[in-house]
């Protein structure tokens, strides 16, 4: 198959490209190339989707499938659909579970669709609303040919967010490790390589529809235990800290500085409790959590375990918590 990947240089789009090449497909990547090279075997066409006529270089080319991972622009999505939608038999759009309006109950109600607005503050709600608009644009343009992937937390090597990787990196250092005491919280993740494999499989098999695309739910404490079991240094101690203490000390949930990654307050708890049975029934396969943790640790070591992180606690912040509960 001849596949056009809109991206190809970062994380998921890079993994999709590598998987498609591995399976023998002819892969063209349309990207700026500013974030790095595409995997060996793919062809990069330099494209800036912010500029008019971005796809002029590809005019007249025919593709069996398009895979679009546009992160935050419905205008990008519409431009690609206008250029390639009429002639492409299968169209993948990577959306997000952030499209859902209520993460406290797990309702399927969606956020209002939002257009691009570079002046608006970036918020989870705005991100989700733009994804809703993008999904609508895809369905309107290629109805019956669309494969919409509502991705959850994506983990594994090359993750630029520093979220999942915080835990194997921290456990590998040993000592007393602060973990949120959240007995009712679940965790869902999808290894980037598993999601890439499913996207390429769906492209080959012409799978269509809209899917919550992450792994099965695990209790948060069990997941942390499995990560620790795979990566923790001998003698590591897990220190469970009540959520009330974490909030009092202004520890952030989920991601970002001064955070305990992947921990969510109760009003967001259903974001990691989506029903993925439909995806599993249509070809999604997931690897053991311990394997993702070990491979993530190898990637973290390559970057440097003591580097400044985008997400997680510094040693000083962790010690502040340990002091408060001692």
Short mmCIF file of the C-alpha atoms (twelve columns), coordinates in Angstrom:
data_MODEL
# 
_entry.id   MODEL 
# 
loop_
_atom_site.group_PDB 
_atom_site.id 
_atom_site.type_symbol 
_atom_site.label_atom_id 
_atom_site.label_alt_id 
_atom_site.label_comp_id 
_atom_site.label_asym_id 
_atom_site.label_seq_id 
_atom_site.Cartn_x 
_atom_site.Cartn_y 
_atom_site.Cartn_z 
_atom_site.pdbx_PDB_model_num 
ATOM 1   C CA . UNK A 1   0.000   0.000  0.000  1 
ATOM 2   C CA . UNK A 2   1.026   3.598  -0.534 1 
ATOM 3   C CA . UNK A 3   0.399   5.434  2.740  1 
ATOM 4   C CA . UNK A 4   0.613   9.152  3.468  1 
ATOM 5   C CA . UNK A 5   1.452   9.939  7.093  1 
ATOM 6   C CA . UNK A 6   0.848   13.558 8.035  1 
ATOM 7   C CA . UNK A 7   3.750   13.745 10.458 1 
ATOM 8   C CA . UNK A 8   6.298   11.000 10.895 1 
ATOM 9   C CA . UNK A 9   9.051   12.569 12.984 1 
ATOM 10  C CA . UNK A 10  7.691   12.532 16.568 1 
ATOM 11  C CA . UNK A 11  6.373   9.801  18.888 1 
ATOM 12  C CA . UNK A 12  3.120   8.281  17.561 1 
ATOM 13  C CA . UNK A 13  3.440   9.373  13.942 1 
ATOM 14  C CA . UNK A 14  7.068   8.212  13.953 1 
ATOM 15  C CA . UNK A 15  6.050   4.844  15.411 1 
ATOM 16  C CA . UNK A 16  3.265   4.493  12.835 1 
ATOM 17  C CA . UNK A 17  5.710   5.234  10.041 1 
ATOM 18  C CA . UNK A 18  8.249   2.729  11.351 1 
ATOM 19  C CA . UNK A 19  5.574   0.040  11.661 1 
ATOM 20  C CA . UNK A 20  4.198   0.676  8.172  1 
ATOM 21  C CA . UNK A 21  7.701   0.478  6.677  1 
ATOM 22  C CA . UNK A 22  8.397   -2.710 8.647  1 
ATOM 23  C CA . UNK A 23  5.296   -4.268 7.107  1 
ATOM 24  C CA . UNK A 24  6.467   -3.468 3.601  1 
ATOM 25  C CA . UNK A 25  4.379   -0.418 2.738  1 
ATOM 26  C CA . UNK A 26  5.455   2.576  0.650  1 
ATOM 27  C CA . UNK A 27  5.300   5.423  3.187  1 
ATOM 28  C CA . UNK A 28  5.401   9.135  2.436  1 
ATOM 29  C CA . UNK A 29  5.669   11.510 5.404  1 
ATOM 30  C CA . UNK A 30  4.472   15.104 5.045  1 
ATOM 31  C CA . UNK A 31  6.072   17.159 7.820  1 
ATOM 32  C CA . UNK A 32  8.319   20.139 8.368  1 
ATOM 33  C CA . UNK A 33  11.171  17.884 9.422  1 
ATOM 34  C CA . UNK A 34  12.139  20.324 12.169 1 
ATOM 35  C CA . UNK A 35  11.723  17.682 14.883 1 
ATOM 36  C CA . UNK A 36  14.059  15.181 13.288 1 
ATOM 37  C CA . UNK A 37  14.259  12.589 10.553 1 
ATOM 38  C CA . UNK A 38  11.607  10.081 9.554  1 
ATOM 39  C CA . UNK A 39  12.303  6.363  10.087 1 
ATOM 40  C CA . UNK A 40  14.581  4.701  7.565  1 
ATOM 41  C CA . UNK A 41  12.681  3.493  4.538  1 
ATOM 42  C CA . UNK A 42  10.119  6.327  4.522  1 
ATOM 43  C CA . UNK A 43  10.214  9.365  2.254  1 
ATOM 44  C CA . UNK A 44  9.940   12.863 3.756  1 
ATOM 45  C CA . UNK A 45  8.222   15.657 1.872  1 
ATOM 46  C CA . UNK A 46  8.796   18.989 3.610  1 
ATOM 47  C CA . UNK A 47  5.371   20.473 4.373  1 
ATOM 48  C CA . UNK A 48  4.372   23.342 6.664  1 
ATOM 49  C CA . UNK A 49  0.656   22.991 7.330  1 
ATOM 50  C CA . UNK A 50  0.464   26.580 8.567  1 
ATOM 51  C CA . UNK A 51  1.181   27.889 5.050  1 
ATOM 52  C CA . UNK A 52  -1.263  28.141 2.136  1 
ATOM 53  C CA . UNK A 53  -0.796  25.467 -0.502 1 
ATOM 54  C CA . UNK A 54  0.996   23.218 1.965  1 
ATOM 55  C CA . UNK A 55  0.237   20.093 -0.063 1 
ATOM 56  C CA . UNK A 56  0.973   21.463 -3.534 1 
ATOM 57  C CA . UNK A 57  4.118   19.309 -3.746 1 
ATOM 58  C CA . UNK A 58  1.944   16.224 -3.499 1 
ATOM 59  C CA . UNK A 59  -0.625  17.313 -6.072 1 
ATOM 60  C CA . UNK A 60  -1.583  14.435 -8.337 1 
ATOM 61  C CA . UNK A 61  -0.220  11.687 -6.074 1 
ATOM 62  C CA . UNK A 62  -2.650  8.914  -5.176 1 
ATOM 63  C CA . UNK A 63  -2.612  7.199  -1.796 1 
ATOM 64  C CA . UNK A 64  -4.313  4.059  -0.537 1 
ATOM 65  C CA . UNK A 65  -4.562  5.547  2.933  1 
ATOM 66  C CA . UNK A 66  -3.921  8.751  4.875  1 
ATOM 67  C CA . UNK A 67  -3.004  8.800  8.572  1 
ATOM 68  C CA . UNK A 68  -3.387  12.226 10.195 1 
ATOM 69  C CA . UNK A 69  -2.146  12.934 13.715 1 
ATOM 70  C CA . UNK A 70  -2.867  16.694 13.646 1 
ATOM 71  C CA . UNK A 71  -2.608  17.698 17.287 1 
ATOM 72  C CA . UNK A 72  -4.416  20.989 17.586 1 
ATOM 73  C CA . UNK A 73  -5.815  22.443 14.364 1 
ATOM 74  C CA . UNK A 74  -9.091  21.739 12.643 1 
ATOM 75  C CA . UNK A 75  -7.886  23.942 9.750  1 
ATOM 76  C CA . UNK A 76  -5.003  21.515 9.191  1 
ATOM 77  C CA . UNK A 77  -7.473  18.647 9.137  1 
ATOM 78  C CA . UNK A 78  -9.782  20.341 6.635  1 
ATOM 79  C CA . UNK A 79  -6.895  21.302 4.338  1 
ATOM 80  C CA . UNK A 80  -5.685  17.701 4.243  1 
ATOM 81  C CA . UNK A 81  -9.201  16.407 3.589  1 
ATOM 82  C CA . UNK A 82  -9.652  18.861 0.743  1 
ATOM 83  C CA . UNK A 83  -6.357  17.790 -0.813 1 
ATOM 84  C CA . UNK A 84  -6.627  14.015 -0.430 1 
ATOM 85  C CA . UNK A 85  -10.075 13.075 0.891  1 
ATOM 86  C CA . UNK A 86  -11.907 12.625 -2.418 1 
ATOM 87  C CA . UNK A 87  -9.451  10.014 -3.745 1 
ATOM 88  C CA . UNK A 88  -8.259  8.185  -0.596 1 
ATOM 89  C CA . UNK A 89  -10.003 4.881  0.263  1 
ATOM 90  C CA . UNK A 90  -9.153  4.888  3.995  1 
ATOM 91  C CA . UNK A 91  -8.603  7.816  6.350  1 
ATOM 92  C CA . UNK A 92  -7.227  7.589  9.890  1 
ATOM 93  C CA . UNK A 93  -7.551  10.540 12.233 1 
ATOM 94  C CA . UNK A 94  -5.943  10.407 15.654 1 
ATOM 95  C CA . UNK A 95  -8.266  12.136 18.097 1 
ATOM 96  C CA . UNK A 96  -8.320  12.001 21.900 1 
ATOM 97  C CA . UNK A 97  -10.468 10.906 24.816 1 
ATOM 98  C CA . UNK A 98  -10.328 14.596 25.723 1 
ATOM 99  C CA . UNK A 99  -13.365 14.983 23.422 1 
ATOM 100 C CA . UNK A 100 -15.617 13.828 26.277 1 
ATOM 101 C CA . UNK A 101 -17.382 16.490 28.292 1 
ATOM 102 C CA . UNK A 102 -17.652 14.694 31.636 1 
ATOM 103 C CA . UNK A 103 -14.679 12.777 32.997 1 
ATOM 104 C CA . UNK A 104 -16.292 12.226 36.380 1 
ATOM 105 C CA . UNK A 105 -19.053 9.865  35.211 1 
ATOM 106 C CA . UNK A 106 -17.671 8.441  31.974 1 
ATOM 107 C CA . UNK A 107 -20.586 9.799  29.924 1 
ATOM 108 C CA . UNK A 108 -20.254 9.662  26.124 1 
ATOM 109 C CA . UNK A 109 -21.423 13.272 25.779 1 
ATOM 110 C CA . UNK A 110 -18.934 15.310 23.750 1 
ATOM 111 C CA . UNK A 111 -17.644 18.830 24.266 1 
ATOM 112 C CA . UNK A 112 -18.923 21.554 21.919 1 
ATOM 113 C CA . UNK A 113 -16.947 21.679 18.682 1 
ATOM 114 C CA . UNK A 114 -14.468 24.578 18.596 1 
ATOM 115 C CA . UNK A 115 -12.704 26.253 15.713 1 
ATOM 116 C CA . UNK A 116 -9.028  27.200 15.760 1 
ATOM 117 C CA . UNK A 117 -8.273  30.337 17.764 1 
ATOM 118 C CA . UNK A 118 -4.581  31.131 18.243 1 
ATOM 119 C CA . UNK A 119 -5.491  33.839 20.761 1 
ATOM 120 C CA . UNK A 120 -7.378  31.473 23.076 1 
ATOM 121 C CA . UNK A 121 -5.733  29.961 26.125 1 
ATOM 122 C CA . UNK A 122 -4.760  26.319 25.700 1 
ATOM 123 C CA . UNK A 123 -6.884  24.250 28.090 1 
ATOM 124 C CA . UNK A 124 -7.919  20.567 28.162 1 
ATOM 125 C CA . UNK A 125 -11.464 21.624 27.286 1 
ATOM 126 C CA . UNK A 126 -10.336 23.702 24.332 1 
ATOM 127 C CA . UNK A 127 -8.059  20.937 23.098 1 
ATOM 128 C CA . UNK A 128 -10.955 18.479 23.296 1 
ATOM 129 C CA . UNK A 129 -13.327 20.866 21.528 1 
ATOM 130 C CA . UNK A 130 -10.933 21.307 18.608 1 
ATOM 131 C CA . UNK A 131 -10.624 17.527 18.370 1 
ATOM 132 C CA . UNK A 132 -14.451 17.274 18.234 1 
ATOM 133 C CA . UNK A 133 -14.517 19.750 15.348 1 
ATOM 134 C CA . UNK A 134 -11.767 17.795 13.601 1 
ATOM 135 C CA . UNK A 135 -13.646 14.509 13.986 1 
ATOM 136 C CA . UNK A 136 -16.747 16.144 12.498 1 
ATOM 137 C CA . UNK A 137 -14.735 17.434 9.559  1 
ATOM 138 C CA . UNK A 138 -13.386 13.946 8.865  1 
ATOM 139 C CA . UNK A 139 -16.834 12.339 8.987  1 
ATOM 140 C CA . UNK A 140 -18.313 15.014 6.745  1 
ATOM 141 C CA . UNK A 141 -15.601 14.596 4.120  1 
ATOM 142 C CA . UNK A 142 -14.958 10.836 4.040  1 
ATOM 143 C CA . UNK A 143 -18.069 9.299  5.593  1 
ATOM 144 C CA . UNK A 144 -17.797 5.510  5.666  1 
ATOM 145 C CA . UNK A 145 -14.028 5.549  5.065  1 
ATOM 146 C CA . UNK A 146 -12.949 7.017  8.402  1 
ATOM 147 C CA . UNK A 147 -11.078 5.348  11.258 1 
ATOM 148 C CA . UNK A 148 -11.110 7.699  14.255 1 
ATOM 149 C CA . UNK A 149 -8.762  6.836  17.097 1 
ATOM 150 C CA . UNK A 150 -9.613  8.487  20.424 1 
ATOM 151 C CA . UNK A 151 -6.269  7.934  22.073 1 
ATOM 152 C CA . UNK A 152 -5.780  7.920  25.819 1 
ATOM 153 C CA . UNK A 153 -2.467  8.112  27.639 1 
ATOM 154 C CA . UNK A 154 0.247   7.009  25.212 1 
ATOM 155 C CA . UNK A 155 3.322   5.518  26.852 1 
ATOM 156 C CA . UNK A 156 6.603   3.946  25.852 1 
ATOM 157 C CA . UNK A 157 9.946   4.980  24.371 1 
ATOM 158 C CA . UNK A 158 10.263  8.431  22.738 1 
ATOM 159 C CA . UNK A 159 7.426   9.892  24.846 1 
ATOM 160 C CA . UNK A 160 8.052   13.663 24.840 1 
ATOM 161 C CA . UNK A 161 5.689   14.363 27.755 1 
ATOM 162 C CA . UNK A 162 7.847   12.804 30.536 1 
ATOM 163 C CA . UNK A 163 4.678   11.476 32.215 1 
ATOM 164 C CA . UNK A 164 4.760   7.690  32.178 1 
ATOM 165 C CA . UNK A 165 8.553   7.619  32.129 1 
ATOM 166 C CA . UNK A 166 8.734   9.426  35.457 1 
ATOM 167 C CA . UNK A 167 7.753   6.276  37.331 1 
ATOM 168 C CA . UNK A 168 10.294  3.760  35.979 1 
ATOM 169 C CA . UNK A 169 12.983  6.444  36.164 1 
ATOM 170 C CA . UNK A 170 12.140  7.265  39.768 1 
ATOM 171 C CA . UNK A 171 11.839  3.662  40.916 1 
ATOM 172 C CA . UNK A 172 15.181  2.819  39.358 1 
ATOM 173 C CA . UNK A 173 16.868  5.296  41.714 1 
ATOM 174 C CA . UNK A 174 15.514  3.525  44.791 1 
ATOM 175 C CA . UNK A 175 14.952  5.037  48.227 1 
ATOM 176 C CA . UNK A 176 11.578  6.208  49.501 1 
ATOM 177 C CA . UNK A 177 9.240   6.882  46.586 1 
ATOM 178 C CA . UNK A 178 6.122   9.034  47.035 1 
ATOM 179 C CA . UNK A 179 3.024   7.490  45.469 1 
ATOM 180 C CA . UNK A 180 -0.488  8.936  45.719 1 
ATOM 181 C CA . UNK A 181 -2.841  6.926  47.910 1 
ATOM 182 C CA . UNK A 182 -5.775  6.683  45.487 1 
ATOM 183 C CA . UNK A 183 -7.483  3.356  46.170 1 
ATOM 184 C CA . UNK A 184 -10.387 3.989  43.793 1 
ATOM 185 C CA . UNK A 185 -8.365  5.349  40.870 1 
ATOM 186 C CA . UNK A 186 -7.749  3.324  37.724 1 
ATOM 187 C CA . UNK A 187 -5.086  3.630  35.077 1 
ATOM 188 C CA . UNK A 188 -5.249  3.144  31.338 1 
ATOM 189 C CA . UNK A 189 -2.372  3.508  28.920 1 
ATOM 190 C CA . UNK A 190 -1.388  2.302  25.473 1 
ATOM 191 C CA . UNK A 191 2.189   1.603  24.467 1 
ATOM 192 C CA . UNK A 192 2.960   3.748  21.427 1 
ATOM 193 C CA . UNK A 193 4.139   0.686  19.519 1 
ATOM 194 C CA . UNK A 194 0.862   -1.160 20.162 1 
ATOM 195 C CA . UNK A 195 -1.193  1.814  19.027 1 
ATOM 196 C CA . UNK A 196 0.963   2.164  15.920 1 
ATOM 197 C CA . UNK A 197 0.545   -1.519 15.104 1 
ATOM 198 C CA . UNK A 198 -3.220  -1.232 15.421 1 
ATOM 199 C CA . UNK A 199 -3.394  1.859  13.231 1 
ATOM 200 C CA . UNK A 200 -1.425  0.144  10.466 1 
ATOM 201 C CA . UNK A 201 -3.485  -3.045 10.868 1 
ATOM 202 C CA . UNK A 202 -6.697  -1.005 10.594 1 
ATOM 203 C CA . UNK A 203 -5.332  0.677  7.479  1 
ATOM 204 C CA . UNK A 204 -4.596  -2.685 5.869  1 
ATOM 205 C CA . UNK A 205 -7.941  -4.211 6.851  1 
ATOM 206 C CA . UNK A 206 -10.009 -1.070 6.163  1 
ATOM 207 C CA . UNK A 207 -11.361 -0.937 9.712  1 
ATOM 208 C CA . UNK A 208 -13.750 2.004  10.113 1 
ATOM 209 C CA . UNK A 209 -15.602 3.684  12.958 1 
ATOM 210 C CA . UNK A 210 -14.721 5.609  16.100 1 
ATOM 211 C CA . UNK A 211 -12.898 3.925  18.969 1 
ATOM 212 C CA . UNK A 212 -11.656 4.717  22.450 1 
ATOM 213 C CA . UNK A 213 -8.095  3.595  21.846 1 
ATOM 214 C CA . UNK A 214 -6.202  2.790  24.988 1 
ATOM 215 C CA . UNK A 215 -5.507  -0.253 27.126 1 
ATOM 216 C CA . UNK A 216 -7.708  -2.098 29.616 1 
ATOM 217 C CA . UNK A 217 -8.330  -0.485 33.014 1 
ATOM 218 C CA . UNK A 218 -6.013  -1.417 35.868 1 
ATOM 219 C CA . UNK A 219 -6.220  -0.255 39.474 1 
ATOM 220 C CA . UNK A 220 -3.734  2.584  39.838 1 
ATOM 221 C CA . UNK A 221 -1.975  1.002  42.804 1 
ATOM 222 C CA . UNK A 222 -1.611  -2.301 40.954 1 
ATOM 223 C CA . UNK A 223 -0.139  -0.526 37.932 1 
ATOM 224 C CA . UNK A 224 2.370   1.334  40.086 1 
ATOM 225 C CA . UNK A 225 3.247   -1.955 41.743 1 
ATOM 226 C CA . UNK A 226 3.907   -3.615 38.381 1 
ATOM 227 C CA . UNK A 227 6.106   -0.740 37.245 1 
ATOM 228 C CA . UNK A 228 8.022   -0.913 40.520 1 
ATOM 229 C CA . UNK A 229 8.352   -4.679 40.244 1 
ATOM 230 C CA . UNK A 230 9.976   -4.317 36.843 1 
ATOM 231 C CA . UNK A 231 12.211  -1.309 37.460 1 
ATOM 232 C CA . UNK A 232 12.763  -0.556 41.172 1 
ATOM 233 C CA . UNK A 233 16.217  -0.745 42.711 1 
ATOM 234 C CA . UNK A 234 16.647  -3.236 45.582 1 
ATOM 235 C CA . UNK A 235 15.356  -1.876 48.883 1 
ATOM 236 C CA . UNK A 236 13.013  0.680  47.307 1 
ATOM 237 C CA . UNK A 237 10.175  1.724  49.626 1 
ATOM 238 C CA . UNK A 238 6.803   2.959  48.377 1 
ATOM 239 C CA . UNK A 239 5.359   5.711  50.554 1 
ATOM 240 C CA . UNK A 240 1.611   6.124  49.964 1 
ATOM 241 C CA . UNK A 241 0.567   9.702  50.629 1 
ATOM 242 C CA . UNK A 242 -3.094  10.734 51.072 1 
ATOM 243 C CA . UNK A 243 -4.543  12.922 48.359 1 
ATOM 244 C CA . UNK A 244 -5.466  15.518 50.989 1 
ATOM 245 C CA . UNK A 245 -1.785  15.985 51.841 1 
ATOM 246 C CA . UNK A 246 -0.789  16.222 48.190 1 
ATOM 247 C CA . UNK A 247 -3.415  18.870 47.557 1 
ATOM 248 C CA . UNK A 248 -2.386  20.793 50.672 1 
ATOM 249 C CA . UNK A 249 1.193   20.856 49.409 1 
ATOM 250 C CA . UNK A 250 -0.033  21.934 45.950 1 
ATOM 251 C CA . UNK A 251 1.232   18.865 44.133 1 
ATOM 252 C CA . UNK A 252 -0.214  18.850 40.646 1 
ATOM 253 C CA . UNK A 253 -2.023  15.835 39.173 1 
ATOM 254 C CA . UNK A 254 -1.388  14.108 35.843 1 
ATOM 255 C CA . UNK A 255 1.512   16.062 34.311 1 
ATOM 256 C CA . UNK A 256 3.686   19.144 34.345 1 
ATOM 257 C CA . UNK A 257 6.088   20.529 36.933 1 
ATOM 258 C CA . UNK A 258 5.670   19.642 40.612 1 
ATOM 259 C CA . UNK A 259 3.376   16.771 39.717 1 
ATOM 260 C CA . UNK A 260 2.774   13.130 40.411 1 
ATOM 261 C CA . UNK A 261 2.191   11.952 36.849 1 
ATOM 262 C CA . UNK A 262 -0.866  9.842  35.973 1 
ATOM 263 C CA . UNK A 263 -2.578  10.641 39.296 1 
ATOM 264 C CA . UNK A 264 -5.993  12.221 38.769 1 
ATOM 265 C CA . UNK A 265 -8.457  13.892 41.122 1 
ATOM 266 C CA . UNK A 266 -11.823 12.199 41.476 1 
ATOM 267 C CA . UNK A 267 -13.596 14.585 39.104 1 
ATOM 268 C CA . UNK A 268 -11.339 13.305 36.293 1 
ATOM 269 C CA . UNK A 269 -11.168 9.658  37.330 1 
ATOM 270 C CA . UNK A 270 -13.306 8.295  34.480 1 
ATOM 271 C CA . UNK A 271 -10.824 9.621  31.944 1 
ATOM 272 C CA . UNK A 272 -8.796  6.503  32.746 1 
ATOM 273 C CA . UNK A 273 -11.778 4.172  32.873 1 
ATOM 274 C CA . UNK A 274 -13.034 4.113  29.289 1 
ATOM 275 C CA . UNK A 275 -14.562 0.965  27.789 1 
ATOM 276 C CA . UNK A 276 -12.130 -0.286 25.132 1 
ATOM 277 C CA . UNK A 277 -13.854 -3.600 24.371 1 
ATOM 278 C CA . UNK A 278 -14.785 -2.413 20.870 1 
ATOM 279 C CA . UNK A 279 -11.164 -1.620 20.038 1 
ATOM 280 C CA . UNK A 280 -9.978  -4.954 21.401 1 
ATOM 281 C CA . UNK A 281 -12.654 -6.742 19.354 1 
ATOM 282 C CA . UNK A 282 -11.379 -4.997 16.223 1 
ATOM 283 C CA . UNK A 283 -7.729  -5.905 16.439 1 
ATOM 284 C CA . UNK A 284 -6.094  -3.824 19.175 1 
ATOM 285 C CA . UNK A 285 -3.508  -5.813 21.125 1 
ATOM 286 C CA . UNK A 286 -1.555  -4.586 24.150 1 
ATOM 287 C CA . UNK A 287 1.720   -5.736 25.678 1 
ATOM 288 C CA . UNK A 288 2.424   -6.281 29.391 1 
ATOM 289 C CA . UNK A 289 2.860   -3.131 31.461 1 
ATOM 290 C CA . UNK A 290 6.225   -4.370 32.749 1 
ATOM 291 C CA . UNK A 291 7.580   -4.488 29.194 1 
ATOM 292 C CA . UNK A 292 6.572   -0.883 28.560 1 
ATOM 293 C CA . UNK A 293 8.122   0.127  31.895 1 
ATOM 294 C CA . UNK A 294 11.451  -1.561 31.132 1 
ATOM 295 C CA . UNK A 295 11.675  -0.090 27.637 1 
ATOM 296 C CA . UNK A 296 10.701  3.336  28.976 1 
ATOM 297 C CA . UNK A 297 13.457  3.070  31.586 1 
ATOM 298 C CA . UNK A 298 16.019  2.324  28.890 1 
ATOM 299 C CA . UNK A 299 14.850  5.424  27.013 1 
ATOM 300 C CA . UNK A 300 14.974  7.506  30.203 1 
ATOM 301 C CA . UNK A 301 18.540  6.377  30.895 1 
ATOM 302 C CA . UNK A 302 19.518  7.450  27.405 1 
ATOM 303 C CA . UNK A 303 18.182  10.938 28.111 1 
ATOM 304 C CA . UNK A 304 19.691  11.074 31.612 1 
ATOM 305 C CA . UNK A 305 17.829  10.181 34.786 1 
ATOM 306 C CA . UNK A 306 18.832  13.426 36.515 1 
ATOM 307 C CA . UNK A 307 17.857  15.788 33.712 1 
ATOM 308 C CA . UNK A 308 15.235  18.519 34.275 1 
ATOM 309 C CA . UNK A 309 11.841  16.960 33.534 1 
ATOM 310 C CA . UNK A 310 8.622   18.266 32.017 1 
ATOM 311 C CA . UNK A 311 6.593   16.166 34.464 1 
ATOM 312 C CA . UNK A 312 7.195   14.797 37.942 1 
ATOM 313 C CA . UNK A 313 8.785   15.771 41.228 1 
ATOM 314 C CA . UNK A 314 12.300  17.008 41.798 1 
ATOM 315 C CA . UNK A 315 14.191  15.313 44.666 1 
ATOM 316 C CA . UNK A 316 13.616  18.443 46.755 1 
ATOM 317 C CA . UNK A 317 9.865   18.419 46.113 1 
ATOM 318 C CA . UNK A 318 9.624   14.744 46.947 1 
ATOM 319 C CA . UNK A 319 11.545  15.276 50.173 1 
ATOM 320 C CA . UNK A 320 9.117   18.077 51.100 1 
ATOM 321 C CA . UNK A 321 6.270   15.563 50.901 1 
ATOM 322 C CA . UNK A 322 8.157   12.895 52.817 1 
ATOM 323 C CA . UNK A 323 8.912   15.396 55.568 1 
ATOM 324 C CA . UNK A 324 5.251   16.357 55.796 1 
ATOM 325 C CA . UNK A 325 4.140   12.755 56.345 1 
ATOM 326 C CA . UNK A 326 6.993   11.601 58.591 1 
# 
